[in-house]
Coordinates of C-alpha atoms in Angstrom, one line a residue:
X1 CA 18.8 20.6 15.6
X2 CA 18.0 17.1 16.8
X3 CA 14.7 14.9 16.1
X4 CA 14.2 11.5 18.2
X5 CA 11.5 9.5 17.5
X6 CA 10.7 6.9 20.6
X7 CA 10.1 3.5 19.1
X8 CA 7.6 0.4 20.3
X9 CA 9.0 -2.6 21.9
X10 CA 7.7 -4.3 19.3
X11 CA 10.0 -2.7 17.0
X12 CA 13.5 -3.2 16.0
X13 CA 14.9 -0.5 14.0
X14 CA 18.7 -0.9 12.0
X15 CA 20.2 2.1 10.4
X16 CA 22.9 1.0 7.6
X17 CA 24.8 4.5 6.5
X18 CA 28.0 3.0 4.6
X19 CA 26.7 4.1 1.6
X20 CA 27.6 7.2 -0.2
X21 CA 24.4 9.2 -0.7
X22 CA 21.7 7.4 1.3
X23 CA 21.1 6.0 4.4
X24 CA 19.1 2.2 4.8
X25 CA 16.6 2.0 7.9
X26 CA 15.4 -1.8 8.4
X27 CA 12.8 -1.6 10.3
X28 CA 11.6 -5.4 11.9
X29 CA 8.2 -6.4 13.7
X30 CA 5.2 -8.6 14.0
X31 CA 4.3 -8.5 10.3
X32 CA 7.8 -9.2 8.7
X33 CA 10.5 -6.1 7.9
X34 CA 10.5 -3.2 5.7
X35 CA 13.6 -1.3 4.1
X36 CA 13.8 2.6 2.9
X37 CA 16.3 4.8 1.6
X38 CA 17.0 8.2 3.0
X39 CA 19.3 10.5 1.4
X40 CA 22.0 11.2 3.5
X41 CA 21.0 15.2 3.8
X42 CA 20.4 14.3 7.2
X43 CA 21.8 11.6 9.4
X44 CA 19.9 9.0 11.1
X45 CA 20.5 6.9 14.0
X46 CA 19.2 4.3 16.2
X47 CA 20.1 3.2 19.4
X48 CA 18.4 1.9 22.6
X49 CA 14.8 2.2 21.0
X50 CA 15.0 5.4 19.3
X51 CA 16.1 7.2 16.2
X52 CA 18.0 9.9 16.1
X53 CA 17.9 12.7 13.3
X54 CA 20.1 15.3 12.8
X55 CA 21.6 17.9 10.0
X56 CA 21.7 20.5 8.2
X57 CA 18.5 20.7 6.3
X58 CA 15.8 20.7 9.0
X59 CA 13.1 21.1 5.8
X60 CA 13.6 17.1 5.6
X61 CA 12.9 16.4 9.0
X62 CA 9.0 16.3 9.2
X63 CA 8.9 14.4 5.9
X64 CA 11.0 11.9 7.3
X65 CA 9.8 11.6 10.6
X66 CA 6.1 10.3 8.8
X67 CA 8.1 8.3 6.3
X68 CA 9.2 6.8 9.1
X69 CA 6.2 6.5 11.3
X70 CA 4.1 4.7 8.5
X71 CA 7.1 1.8 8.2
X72 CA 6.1 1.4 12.1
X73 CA 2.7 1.0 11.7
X74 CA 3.5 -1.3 8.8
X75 CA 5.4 -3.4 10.5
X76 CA 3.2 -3.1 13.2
X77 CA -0.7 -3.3 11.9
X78 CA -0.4 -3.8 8.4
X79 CA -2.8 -2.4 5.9
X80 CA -6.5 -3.9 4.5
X81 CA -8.1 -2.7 1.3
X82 CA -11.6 -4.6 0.6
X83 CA -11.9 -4.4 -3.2
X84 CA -15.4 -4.6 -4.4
X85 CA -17.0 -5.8 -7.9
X86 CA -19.8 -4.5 -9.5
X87 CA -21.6 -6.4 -12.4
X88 CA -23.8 -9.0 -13.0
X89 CA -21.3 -12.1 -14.2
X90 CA -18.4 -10.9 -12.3
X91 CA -16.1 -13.1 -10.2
X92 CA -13.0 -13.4 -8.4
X93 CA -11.5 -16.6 -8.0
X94 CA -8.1 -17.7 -6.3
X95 CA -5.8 -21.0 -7.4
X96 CA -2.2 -21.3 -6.3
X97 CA -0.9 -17.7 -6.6
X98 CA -2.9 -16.3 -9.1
X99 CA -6.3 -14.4 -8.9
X100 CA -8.5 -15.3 -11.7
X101 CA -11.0 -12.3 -12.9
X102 CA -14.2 -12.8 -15.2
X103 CA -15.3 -9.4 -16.1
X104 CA -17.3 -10.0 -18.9
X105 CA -14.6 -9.9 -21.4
X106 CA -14.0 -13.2 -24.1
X107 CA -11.5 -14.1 -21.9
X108 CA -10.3 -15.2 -18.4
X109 CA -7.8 -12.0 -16.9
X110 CA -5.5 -13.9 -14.8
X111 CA -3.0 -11.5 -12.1
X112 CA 0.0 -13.3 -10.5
X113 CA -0.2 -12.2 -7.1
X114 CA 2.4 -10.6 -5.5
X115 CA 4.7 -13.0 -2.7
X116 CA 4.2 -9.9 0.0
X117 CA 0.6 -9.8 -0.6
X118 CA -2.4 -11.7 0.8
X119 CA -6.0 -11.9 -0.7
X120 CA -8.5 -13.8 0.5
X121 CA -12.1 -14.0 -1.3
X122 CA -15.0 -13.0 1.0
X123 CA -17.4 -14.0 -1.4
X124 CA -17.5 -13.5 -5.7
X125 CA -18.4 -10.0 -5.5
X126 CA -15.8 -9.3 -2.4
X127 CA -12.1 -9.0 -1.9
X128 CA -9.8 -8.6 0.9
X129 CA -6.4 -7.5 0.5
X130 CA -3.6 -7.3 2.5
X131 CA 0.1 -6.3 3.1
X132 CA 2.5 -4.7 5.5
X133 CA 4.1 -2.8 2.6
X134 CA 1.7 0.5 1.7
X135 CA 3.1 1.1 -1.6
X136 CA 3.1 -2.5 -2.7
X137 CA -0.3 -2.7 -1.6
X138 CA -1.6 0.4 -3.5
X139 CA 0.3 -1.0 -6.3
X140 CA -2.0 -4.1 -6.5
X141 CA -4.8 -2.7 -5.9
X142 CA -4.5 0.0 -8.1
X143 CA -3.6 -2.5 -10.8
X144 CA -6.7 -4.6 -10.1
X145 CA -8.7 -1.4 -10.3
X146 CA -7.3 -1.2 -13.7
X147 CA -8.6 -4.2 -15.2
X148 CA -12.2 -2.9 -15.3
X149 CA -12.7 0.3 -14.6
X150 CA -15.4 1.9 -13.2
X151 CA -18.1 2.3 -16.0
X152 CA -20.4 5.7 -14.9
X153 CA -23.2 5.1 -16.9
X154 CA -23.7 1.3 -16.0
X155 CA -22.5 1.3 -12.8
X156 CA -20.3 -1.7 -13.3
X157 CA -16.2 -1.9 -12.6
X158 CA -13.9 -2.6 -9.7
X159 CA -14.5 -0.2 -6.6
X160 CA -13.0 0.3 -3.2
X161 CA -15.8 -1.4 -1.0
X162 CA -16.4 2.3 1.1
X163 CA -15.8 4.2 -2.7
X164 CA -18.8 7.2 -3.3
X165 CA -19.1 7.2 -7.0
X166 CA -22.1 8.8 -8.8
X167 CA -23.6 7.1 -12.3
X168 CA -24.5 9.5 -14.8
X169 CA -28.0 9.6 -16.3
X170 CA -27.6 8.4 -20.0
X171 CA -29.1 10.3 -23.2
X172 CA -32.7 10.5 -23.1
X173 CA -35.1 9.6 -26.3
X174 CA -36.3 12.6 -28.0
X175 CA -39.9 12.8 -28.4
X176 CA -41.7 13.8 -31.6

């Protein structure tokens, strides 16, 4: 069974399969290049614009061909997360490579920002970040998220900018 997946002409797609159990697919484009490993349960090939897949273990196949359409639209559109804070005193602030966050803790968290990864300040409650690598990018952002999470009684934290979260009503006073 054969798979060929017709690439952009924006694309440029090397297949390195020396290796003993996996298979290296550089893919290059307008926002830089991305690598990933495929096992070697199915063999891949590119020439003249396309890739070519073909083995014994068709099961792979779908998970591969998405695997490899999300490095193409990395490579080819990138990926934007807008990163939201929530709290009164809260601030981002950029210097050099490193994003400064005041959260309302003693102390100044400071998050060395990764060289693939671009974040520009909208304004001190607001975040853009970017990257052509998905799982770097989630990475980061996931991380920031981490720093304050999202409090559900005060409504304060680090949110996705488009993020539904619901606040809980707090204990209310007994009455005598």
């Amino acid at each position: 069974m054969n798979k060929i997946i017709k690439v952009s002409r924006w694309i440029d797609v090397l297949v390195v399969s020396k290796f003993s159990n996996y298979s290296y697919v550089f893919v290059f484009g307008v926002f830089g290049f991305l690598k990933y490993k495929f096992r070697k349960k199915i063999n891949i090939f590119s020439k003249f614009k396309r890739v070519r897949m073909f083995g014994k273990d068709s099961s792979l196949y779908f998970t591969y061909i998405q695997l490899l359409n999300n490095l193409f639209y990395s490579v080819l559109n990138g990926h934007l997360i807008h990163l939201e804070l929530r709290g009164v005193g809260f601030k981002y602030k950029i210097k050099d490579n490193n994003l400064f966050l005041i959260l309302g803790f003693s102390h100044i968290i400071n998050y060395k920002i990764p060289s693939n990864i671009l974040i520009n300040v909208l304004n001190t409650k607001l975040i853009k970040v970017f990257s052509n690598n998905l799982l770097i990018l989630n990475k980061v952002v996931y991380a920031l998220k981490k720093k304050k999470k999202f409090n559900v009684y005060k409504g304060k934290g680090i949110i996705l900018k488009d993020e539904v979260l619901i606040t809980k009503e707090g204990k209310k006073a007994s009455s005598f």
